[in-house]
Amino acid sequence: MKEEIYRSQFRLPYELYEKLKEAADKSGSSVNAELVLRLQQSFDNPDEQLKKIQNKLAVQELKAMLSEASLTVGMMNLLTKVDTQTPETAEAAEELFNSLRNRLANLGDLEQRVEEITSSIITE
């Protein structure tokens, strides 16, 4: 069964329309979809809005943490390919490798942190 849609025309101040259009462009949606989303959010209860914000933050934290880990491991892999024939190069490579290893250690147990963050995502 198709959802019923009420069709209407509304008048908006042009400045408000421009802001709505800009927000729609940024989110990759139509002006109508942006308008419906924002109107619906105005009727959501504050707890629901807070849950949505918390979930977005948790996802952003996951992405940042995994990106940091991936970048660090990638740098460590590249470092293993560096020519360390001279003592200076070998020393610099070892110093950088240890620094990267510490950086990874500072991220902690990734599996546990991913589990903690994903469990904090509110599904109700």
Short mmCIF file of N, CA, C and O in Angstrom, two decimals:
data_model
loop_
_atom_site.label_atom_id
_atom_site.label_comp_id
_atom_site.label_asym_id
_atom_site.label_seq_id
_atom_site.Cartn_x
_atom_site.Cartn_y
_atom_site.Cartn_z
N MET A 1 0.84 -1.19 0.00
CA MET A 1 0.00 0.00 0.00
C MET A 1 0.88 1.25 0.00
O MET A 1 1.83 1.36 0.76
N LYS A 2 0.57 2.16 -0.85
CA LYS A 2 1.35 3.37 -1.01
C LYS A 2 1.02 4.37 0.10
O LYS A 2 -0.14 4.56 0.44
N GLU A 3 2.07 5.00 0.65
CA GLU A 3 1.87 5.99 1.69
C GLU A 3 1.17 7.21 1.08
O GLU A 3 1.50 7.65 -0.02
N GLU A 4 0.20 7.73 1.80
CA GLU A 4 -0.51 8.90 1.30
C GLU A 4 0.34 10.14 1.50
O GLU A 4 0.98 10.31 2.52
N ILE A 5 0.33 10.98 0.50
CA ILE A 5 1.12 12.21 0.53
C ILE A 5 0.16 13.38 0.33
O ILE A 5 -0.66 13.38 -0.59
N TYR A 6 0.27 14.35 1.18
CA TYR A 6 -0.50 15.57 1.04
C TYR A 6 0.32 16.54 0.21
O TYR A 6 1.46 16.85 0.54
N ARG A 7 -0.24 16.98 -0.88
CA ARG A 7 0.47 17.92 -1.75
C ARG A 7 -0.04 19.32 -1.48
O ARG A 7 -1.23 19.55 -1.38
N SER A 8 0.93 20.24 -1.36
CA SER A 8 0.55 21.61 -1.07
C SER A 8 1.64 22.55 -1.55
O SER A 8 2.74 22.13 -1.88
N GLN A 9 1.32 23.81 -1.56
CA GLN A 9 2.30 24.85 -1.85
C GLN A 9 2.36 25.75 -0.63
O GLN A 9 1.34 26.10 -0.06
N PHE A 10 3.57 26.10 -0.26
CA PHE A 10 3.76 27.01 0.86
C PHE A 10 4.61 28.17 0.39
O PHE A 10 5.46 28.02 -0.48
N ARG A 11 4.39 29.31 0.99
CA ARG A 11 5.22 30.48 0.69
C ARG A 11 6.24 30.61 1.81
O ARG A 11 5.90 30.52 2.99
N LEU A 12 7.50 30.82 1.41
CA LEU A 12 8.59 30.99 2.36
C LEU A 12 9.31 32.29 2.04
O LEU A 12 9.42 32.67 0.87
N PRO A 13 9.84 32.94 3.05
CA PRO A 13 10.72 34.07 2.74
C PRO A 13 11.89 33.53 1.90
O PRO A 13 12.40 32.44 2.15
N TYR A 14 12.30 34.30 0.90
CA TYR A 14 13.32 33.83 -0.03
C TYR A 14 14.62 33.49 0.70
O TYR A 14 15.28 32.52 0.37
N GLU A 15 14.97 34.27 1.71
CA GLU A 15 16.19 34.01 2.47
C GLU A 15 16.13 32.63 3.14
O GLU A 15 17.12 31.90 3.16
N LEU A 16 14.97 32.28 3.66
CA LEU A 16 14.79 30.96 4.28
C LEU A 16 14.88 29.86 3.22
O LEU A 16 15.49 28.82 3.44
N TYR A 17 14.29 30.10 2.06
CA TYR A 17 14.38 29.13 0.97
C TYR A 17 15.84 28.91 0.57
O TYR A 17 16.26 27.76 0.35
N GLU A 18 16.62 29.97 0.49
CA GLU A 18 18.04 29.84 0.11
C GLU A 18 18.80 28.99 1.13
O GLU A 18 19.62 28.15 0.75
N LYS A 19 18.52 29.19 2.41
CA LYS A 19 19.16 28.39 3.46
C LYS A 19 18.75 26.92 3.34
O LYS A 19 19.57 26.02 3.49
N LEU A 20 17.49 26.70 3.07
CA LEU A 20 16.97 25.34 2.90
C LEU A 20 17.61 24.67 1.69
O LEU A 20 18.03 23.52 1.75
N LYS A 21 17.72 25.41 0.59
CA LYS A 21 18.34 24.89 -0.63
C LYS A 21 19.81 24.56 -0.38
O LYS A 21 20.29 23.50 -0.81
N GLU A 22 20.52 25.41 0.32
CA GLU A 22 21.93 25.18 0.62
C GLU A 22 22.10 23.92 1.48
O GLU A 22 22.97 23.09 1.22
N ALA A 23 21.23 23.77 2.48
CA ALA A 23 21.29 22.58 3.34
C ALA A 23 20.97 21.32 2.54
O ALA A 23 21.61 20.28 2.73
N ALA A 24 20.01 21.40 1.64
CA ALA A 24 19.65 20.26 0.80
C ALA A 24 20.82 19.88 -0.11
O ALA A 24 21.13 18.69 -0.27
N ASP A 25 21.48 20.87 -0.68
CA ASP A 25 22.63 20.60 -1.55
C ASP A 25 23.75 19.92 -0.77
O ASP A 25 24.36 18.97 -1.25
N LYS A 26 24.01 20.40 0.44
CA LYS A 26 25.06 19.81 1.27
C LYS A 26 24.75 18.36 1.62
O LYS A 26 25.64 17.53 1.69
N SER A 27 23.49 18.06 1.88
CA SER A 27 23.13 16.70 2.28
C SER A 27 22.83 15.80 1.08
O SER A 27 22.59 14.61 1.24
N GLY A 28 22.82 16.40 -0.10
CA GLY A 28 22.56 15.60 -1.30
C GLY A 28 21.11 15.21 -1.46
O GLY A 28 20.78 14.20 -2.07
N SER A 29 20.22 16.01 -0.90
CA SER A 29 18.79 15.70 -1.01
C SER A 29 18.06 16.84 -1.70
O SER A 29 18.63 17.89 -1.98
N SER A 30 16.80 16.62 -1.94
CA SER A 30 15.99 17.66 -2.57
C SER A 30 15.55 18.67 -1.51
O SER A 30 15.58 18.40 -0.31
N VAL A 31 15.10 19.82 -1.97
CA VAL A 31 14.59 20.84 -1.05
C VAL A 31 13.37 20.29 -0.31
O VAL A 31 13.23 20.47 0.89
N ASN A 32 12.53 19.55 -1.03
CA ASN A 32 11.34 18.97 -0.40
C ASN A 32 11.74 17.99 0.71
O ASN A 32 11.21 18.03 1.81
N ALA A 33 12.71 17.10 0.42
CA ALA A 33 13.15 16.12 1.42
C ALA A 33 13.76 16.82 2.63
O ALA A 33 13.51 16.43 3.78
N GLU A 34 14.52 17.86 2.39
CA GLU A 34 15.13 18.62 3.49
C GLU A 34 14.05 19.29 4.33
O GLU A 34 14.10 19.29 5.56
N LEU A 35 13.05 19.85 3.67
CA LEU A 35 11.95 20.51 4.38
C LEU A 35 11.17 19.50 5.23
O LEU A 35 10.89 19.76 6.41
N VAL A 36 10.86 18.35 4.66
CA VAL A 36 10.13 17.31 5.39
C VAL A 36 10.95 16.84 6.59
O VAL A 36 10.42 16.69 7.71
N LEU A 37 12.24 16.59 6.38
CA LEU A 37 13.11 16.14 7.47
C LEU A 37 13.13 17.15 8.61
O LEU A 37 12.95 16.80 9.78
N ARG A 38 13.34 18.40 8.29
CA ARG A 38 13.43 19.44 9.32
C ARG A 38 12.08 19.64 10.02
O ARG A 38 12.05 19.85 11.24
N LEU A 39 11.02 19.56 9.30
CA LEU A 39 9.70 19.69 9.91
C LEU A 39 9.42 18.51 10.84
O LEU A 39 8.96 18.68 11.96
N GLN A 40 9.77 17.31 10.38
CA GLN A 40 9.57 16.12 11.22
C GLN A 40 10.41 16.21 12.49
O GLN A 40 9.94 15.89 13.57
N GLN A 41 11.65 16.67 12.36
CA GLN A 41 12.52 16.80 13.54
C GLN A 41 11.94 17.78 14.55
O GLN A 41 12.14 17.61 15.75
N SER A 42 11.21 18.76 14.08
CA SER A 42 10.63 19.73 15.02
C SER A 42 9.53 19.09 15.87
O SER A 42 9.18 19.60 16.92
N PHE A 43 9.00 17.94 15.41
CA PHE A 43 7.97 17.23 16.17
C PHE A 43 8.54 16.08 16.99
O PHE A 43 7.86 15.53 17.85
N ASP A 44 9.78 15.68 16.70
CA ASP A 44 10.41 14.62 17.49
C ASP A 44 10.60 15.10 18.92
O ASP A 44 10.86 16.27 19.17
N ASN A 45 10.52 14.15 19.84
CA ASN A 45 10.75 14.55 21.23
C ASN A 45 12.25 14.76 21.44
O ASN A 45 13.08 14.20 20.73
N PRO A 46 12.61 15.55 22.44
CA PRO A 46 14.02 15.85 22.68
C PRO A 46 14.87 14.61 22.92
O PRO A 46 16.03 14.57 22.51
N ASP A 47 14.32 13.59 23.58
CA ASP A 47 15.09 12.37 23.83
C ASP A 47 15.46 11.69 22.52
O ASP A 47 16.56 11.19 22.36
N GLU A 48 14.53 11.69 21.58
CA GLU A 48 14.80 11.07 20.27
C GLU A 48 15.88 11.84 19.53
O GLU A 48 16.76 11.25 18.92
N GLN A 49 15.82 13.16 19.59
CA GLN A 49 16.85 13.98 18.95
C GLN A 49 18.21 13.74 19.58
O GLN A 49 19.22 13.64 18.89
N LEU A 50 18.25 13.62 20.90
CA LEU A 50 19.50 13.36 21.61
C LEU A 50 20.07 12.01 21.20
O LEU A 50 21.28 11.88 20.97
N LYS A 51 19.23 11.00 21.07
CA LYS A 51 19.69 9.68 20.64
C LYS A 51 20.32 9.74 19.26
O LYS A 51 21.36 9.15 19.01
N LYS A 52 19.69 10.48 18.37
CA LYS A 52 20.22 10.61 17.01
C LYS A 52 21.59 11.29 17.02
O LYS A 52 22.51 10.86 16.31
N ILE A 53 21.73 12.32 17.82
CA ILE A 53 23.01 13.03 17.91
C ILE A 53 24.07 12.13 18.51
O ILE A 53 25.20 12.05 18.01
N GLN A 54 23.72 11.40 19.58
CA GLN A 54 24.68 10.49 20.21
C GLN A 54 25.12 9.41 19.23
O GLN A 54 26.30 9.05 19.18
N ASN A 55 24.20 8.89 18.44
CA ASN A 55 24.54 7.87 17.46
C ASN A 55 25.48 8.42 16.39
O ASN A 55 26.45 7.77 16.00
N LYS A 56 25.21 9.63 15.93
CA LYS A 56 26.09 10.24 14.93
C LYS A 56 27.49 10.44 15.48
O LYS A 56 28.48 10.20 14.80
N LEU A 57 27.57 10.90 16.72
CA LEU A 57 28.88 11.10 17.35
C LEU A 57 29.62 9.78 17.52
O LEU A 57 30.84 9.71 17.31
N ALA A 58 28.90 8.73 17.90
CA ALA A 58 29.54 7.42 18.07
C ALA A 58 30.10 6.92 16.74
O ALA A 58 31.21 6.41 16.67
N VAL A 59 29.34 7.10 15.67
CA VAL A 59 29.80 6.67 14.35
C VAL A 59 31.01 7.49 13.92
O VAL A 59 31.98 6.94 13.39
N GLN A 60 30.99 8.79 14.18
CA GLN A 60 32.14 9.63 13.83
C GLN A 60 33.38 9.21 14.62
O GLN A 60 34.48 9.19 14.08
N GLU A 61 33.20 8.88 15.89
CA GLU A 61 34.33 8.44 16.70
C GLU A 61 34.91 7.15 16.16
O GLU A 61 36.13 6.97 16.08
N LEU A 62 34.03 6.22 15.77
CA LEU A 62 34.49 4.95 15.19
C LEU A 62 35.29 5.20 13.92
O LEU A 62 36.37 4.64 13.74
N LYS A 63 34.76 6.03 13.05
CA LYS A 63 35.44 6.32 11.79
C LYS A 63 36.82 6.94 12.04
O LYS A 63 37.80 6.56 11.41
N ALA A 64 36.89 7.89 12.96
CA ALA A 64 38.16 8.56 13.25
C ALA A 64 39.16 7.57 13.83
O ALA A 64 40.33 7.56 13.44
N MET A 65 38.71 6.74 14.76
CA MET A 65 39.61 5.79 15.40
C MET A 65 40.13 4.76 14.40
O MET A 65 41.32 4.47 14.35
N LEU A 66 39.25 4.24 13.57
CA LEU A 66 39.66 3.24 12.59
C LEU A 66 40.54 3.85 11.51
O LEU A 66 41.48 3.22 11.04
N SER A 67 40.26 5.09 11.16
CA SER A 67 41.09 5.78 10.18
C SER A 67 42.50 6.00 10.74
O SER A 67 43.50 5.78 10.04
N GLU A 68 42.58 6.40 12.00
CA GLU A 68 43.89 6.60 12.66
C GLU A 68 44.67 5.29 12.69
O GLU A 68 45.85 5.25 12.36
N ALA A 69 44.00 4.20 13.05
CA ALA A 69 44.67 2.89 13.13
C ALA A 69 45.13 2.46 11.74
O ALA A 69 46.26 1.99 11.57
N SER A 70 44.28 2.62 10.76
CA SER A 70 44.61 2.22 9.40
C SER A 70 45.79 3.02 8.86
O SER A 70 46.72 2.46 8.25
N LEU A 71 45.78 4.31 9.09
CA LEU A 71 46.87 5.17 8.64
C LEU A 71 48.18 4.78 9.31
O LEU A 71 49.22 4.68 8.66
N THR A 72 48.13 4.54 10.61
CA THR A 72 49.34 4.18 11.36
C THR A 72 49.91 2.86 10.87
O THR A 72 51.11 2.73 10.64
N VAL A 73 49.06 1.86 10.69
CA VAL A 73 49.53 0.56 10.20
C VAL A 73 50.10 0.71 8.79
O VAL A 73 51.14 0.13 8.46
N GLY A 74 49.45 1.50 7.96
CA GLY A 74 49.96 1.74 6.61
C GLY A 74 51.34 2.38 6.63
O GLY A 74 52.23 1.99 5.87
N MET A 75 51.53 3.34 7.53
CA MET A 75 52.83 3.99 7.64
C MET A 75 53.88 3.00 8.13
O MET A 75 55.02 3.01 7.66
N MET A 76 53.50 2.13 9.06
CA MET A 76 54.44 1.13 9.57
C MET A 76 54.84 0.16 8.45
O MET A 76 56.01 -0.21 8.33
N ASN A 77 53.88 -0.22 7.63
CA ASN A 77 54.17 -1.11 6.50
C ASN A 77 55.12 -0.45 5.51
O ASN A 77 56.05 -1.08 5.00
N LEU A 78 54.88 0.82 5.23
CA LEU A 78 55.78 1.54 4.32
C LEU A 78 57.18 1.65 4.91
O LEU A 78 58.18 1.53 4.20
N LEU A 79 57.23 1.85 6.20
CA LEU A 79 58.53 2.00 6.87
C LEU A 79 59.38 0.74 6.77
O LEU A 79 60.60 0.81 6.72
N THR A 80 58.74 -0.41 6.72
CA THR A 80 59.50 -1.66 6.61
C THR A 80 60.20 -1.77 5.26
O THR A 80 61.13 -2.56 5.11
N LYS A 81 59.79 -0.96 4.30
CA LYS A 81 60.37 -1.01 2.96
C LYS A 81 61.48 0.03 2.76
O LYS A 81 62.09 0.09 1.71
N VAL A 82 61.73 0.84 3.78
CA VAL A 82 62.74 1.89 3.69
C VAL A 82 64.13 1.25 3.72
O VAL A 82 64.39 0.33 4.48
N ASP A 83 64.99 1.78 2.90
CA ASP A 83 66.38 1.29 2.85
C ASP A 83 67.09 1.74 4.14
O ASP A 83 67.23 2.93 4.39
N THR A 84 67.49 0.79 4.94
CA THR A 84 68.14 1.10 6.22
C THR A 84 69.61 0.66 6.21
O THR A 84 70.12 0.14 7.19
N GLN A 85 70.26 0.87 5.08
CA GLN A 85 71.66 0.45 4.93
C GLN A 85 72.61 1.31 5.75
O GLN A 85 73.61 0.81 6.24
N THR A 86 72.31 2.59 5.89
CA THR A 86 73.21 3.44 6.67
C THR A 86 72.73 3.49 8.12
O THR A 86 71.53 3.39 8.39
N PRO A 87 73.65 3.65 9.06
CA PRO A 87 73.26 3.71 10.47
C PRO A 87 72.28 4.85 10.78
O PRO A 87 71.36 4.68 11.56
N GLU A 88 72.45 5.98 10.10
CA GLU A 88 71.55 7.12 10.33
C GLU A 88 70.14 6.79 9.89
O GLU A 88 69.17 7.08 10.57
N THR A 89 70.02 6.19 8.72
CA THR A 89 68.71 5.81 8.19
C THR A 89 68.07 4.74 9.07
O THR A 89 66.88 4.81 9.37
N ALA A 90 68.86 3.77 9.48
CA ALA A 90 68.34 2.70 10.33
C ALA A 90 67.85 3.26 11.65
O ALA A 90 66.78 2.88 12.15
N GLU A 91 68.61 4.18 12.21
CA GLU A 91 68.23 4.78 13.49
C GLU A 91 66.95 5.61 13.35
O GLU A 91 66.04 5.52 14.17
N ALA A 92 66.88 6.40 12.29
CA ALA A 92 65.68 7.23 12.05
C ALA A 92 64.46 6.35 11.81
O ALA A 92 63.37 6.63 12.32
N ALA A 93 64.63 5.27 11.04
CA ALA A 93 63.52 4.37 10.76
C ALA A 93 63.05 3.69 12.04
O ALA A 93 61.84 3.55 12.28
N GLU A 94 63.99 3.26 12.88
CA GLU A 94 63.62 2.60 14.14
C GLU A 94 62.89 3.57 15.07
O GLU A 94 61.89 3.22 15.70
N GLU A 95 63.35 4.81 15.11
CA GLU A 95 62.72 5.84 15.94
C GLU A 95 61.28 6.08 15.48
O GLU A 95 60.35 6.13 16.29
N LEU A 96 61.11 6.22 14.18
CA LEU A 96 59.78 6.46 13.63
C LEU A 96 58.87 5.25 13.85
O LEU A 96 57.70 5.39 14.22
N PHE A 97 59.41 4.05 13.65
CA PHE A 97 58.64 2.83 13.85
C PHE A 97 58.16 2.74 15.30
O PHE A 97 57.00 2.43 15.57
N ASN A 98 59.04 3.03 16.26
CA ASN A 98 58.66 3.01 17.68
C ASN A 98 57.61 4.06 17.99
O ASN A 98 56.68 3.82 18.76
N SER A 99 57.75 5.21 17.37
CA SER A 99 56.76 6.27 17.55
C SER A 99 55.39 5.83 17.04
O SER A 99 54.36 6.05 17.69
N LEU A 100 55.39 5.18 15.88
CA LEU A 100 54.13 4.69 15.31
C LEU A 100 53.53 3.57 16.18
O LEU A 100 52.32 3.50 16.38
N ARG A 101 54.40 2.71 16.69
CA ARG A 101 53.93 1.63 17.56
C ARG A 101 53.27 2.21 18.81
O ARG A 101 52.21 1.76 19.25
N ASN A 102 53.87 3.26 19.37
CA ASN A 102 53.29 3.93 20.54
C ASN A 102 51.95 4.58 20.20
O ASN A 102 51.01 4.56 20.99
N ARG A 103 51.89 5.15 19.02
CA ARG A 103 50.65 5.77 18.55
C ARG A 103 49.53 4.74 18.48
O ARG A 103 48.42 4.99 18.90
N LEU A 104 49.87 3.56 17.97
CA LEU A 104 48.89 2.48 17.90
C LEU A 104 48.50 2.01 19.29
O LEU A 104 47.33 1.75 19.56
N ALA A 105 49.49 1.90 20.17
CA ALA A 105 49.22 1.47 21.55
C ALA A 105 48.29 2.45 22.25
O ALA A 105 47.44 2.05 23.05
N ASN A 106 48.43 3.74 21.93
CA ASN A 106 47.57 4.76 22.55
C ASN A 106 46.11 4.61 22.13
O ASN A 106 45.22 5.07 22.82
N LEU A 107 45.89 3.99 20.99
CA LEU A 107 44.51 3.72 20.57
C LEU A 107 43.89 2.63 21.44
O LEU A 107 42.69 2.49 21.49
N GLY A 108 44.73 1.86 22.09
CA GLY A 108 44.23 0.81 22.98
C GLY A 108 43.77 -0.41 22.20
O GLY A 108 44.09 -0.59 21.03
N ASP A 109 43.02 -1.23 22.88
CA ASP A 109 42.48 -2.44 22.29
C ASP A 109 41.35 -2.04 21.34
O ASP A 109 40.24 -1.73 21.76
N LEU A 110 41.66 -2.04 20.04
CA LEU A 110 40.68 -1.57 19.04
C LEU A 110 39.39 -2.36 19.08
O LEU A 110 38.31 -1.80 19.01
N GLU A 111 39.50 -3.67 19.19
CA GLU A 111 38.31 -4.51 19.19
C GLU A 111 37.40 -4.15 20.35
O GLU A 111 36.19 -4.02 20.20
N GLN A 112 38.00 -3.94 21.51
CA GLN A 112 37.21 -3.60 22.70
C GLN A 112 36.59 -2.22 22.54
O GLN A 112 35.42 -2.02 22.86
N ARG A 113 37.36 -1.26 22.02
CA ARG A 113 36.83 0.09 21.85
C ARG A 113 35.71 0.12 20.82
O ARG A 113 34.71 0.82 21.01
N VAL A 114 35.86 -0.63 19.74
CA VAL A 114 34.79 -0.70 18.74
C VAL A 114 33.53 -1.28 19.38
O VAL A 114 32.43 -0.77 19.18
N GLU A 115 33.69 -2.32 20.17
CA GLU A 115 32.56 -2.94 20.86
C GLU A 115 31.88 -1.95 21.80
O GLU A 115 30.65 -1.83 21.83
N GLU A 116 32.68 -1.20 22.57
CA GLU A 116 32.12 -0.21 23.50
C GLU A 116 31.35 0.87 22.75
O GLU A 116 30.24 1.25 23.15
N ILE A 117 31.91 1.35 21.68
CA ILE A 117 31.27 2.42 20.92
C ILE A 117 30.00 1.91 20.26
O ILE A 117 28.95 2.57 20.32
N THR A 118 30.08 0.75 19.63
CA THR A 118 28.87 0.24 18.97
C THR A 118 27.79 -0.10 19.97
O THR A 118 26.60 0.04 19.67
N SER A 119 28.17 -0.54 21.16
CA SER A 119 27.13 -0.83 22.16
C SER A 119 26.50 0.44 22.70
O SER A 119 25.41 0.43 23.24
N SER A 120 27.21 1.57 22.53
CA SER A 120 26.63 2.84 23.00
C SER A 120 25.63 3.41 21.99
O SER A 120 24.88 4.33 22.31
N ILE A 121 25.60 2.85 20.79
CA ILE A 121 24.64 3.32 19.78
C ILE A 121 23.25 2.88 20.21
O ILE A 121 23.00 1.72 20.46
N ILE A 122 22.37 3.84 20.33
CA ILE A 122 21.03 3.61 20.85
C ILE A 122 20.12 3.19 19.71
O ILE A 122 19.97 3.91 18.72
N THR A 123 19.52 2.01 19.85
CA THR A 123 18.67 1.51 18.77
C THR A 123 17.18 1.64 19.05
O THR A 123 16.37 1.40 18.18
N GLU A 124 16.82 1.97 20.25
CA GLU A 124 15.38 2.08 20.58
C GLU A 124 14.85 3.42 20.19
O GLU A 124 15.44 4.42 20.27
#
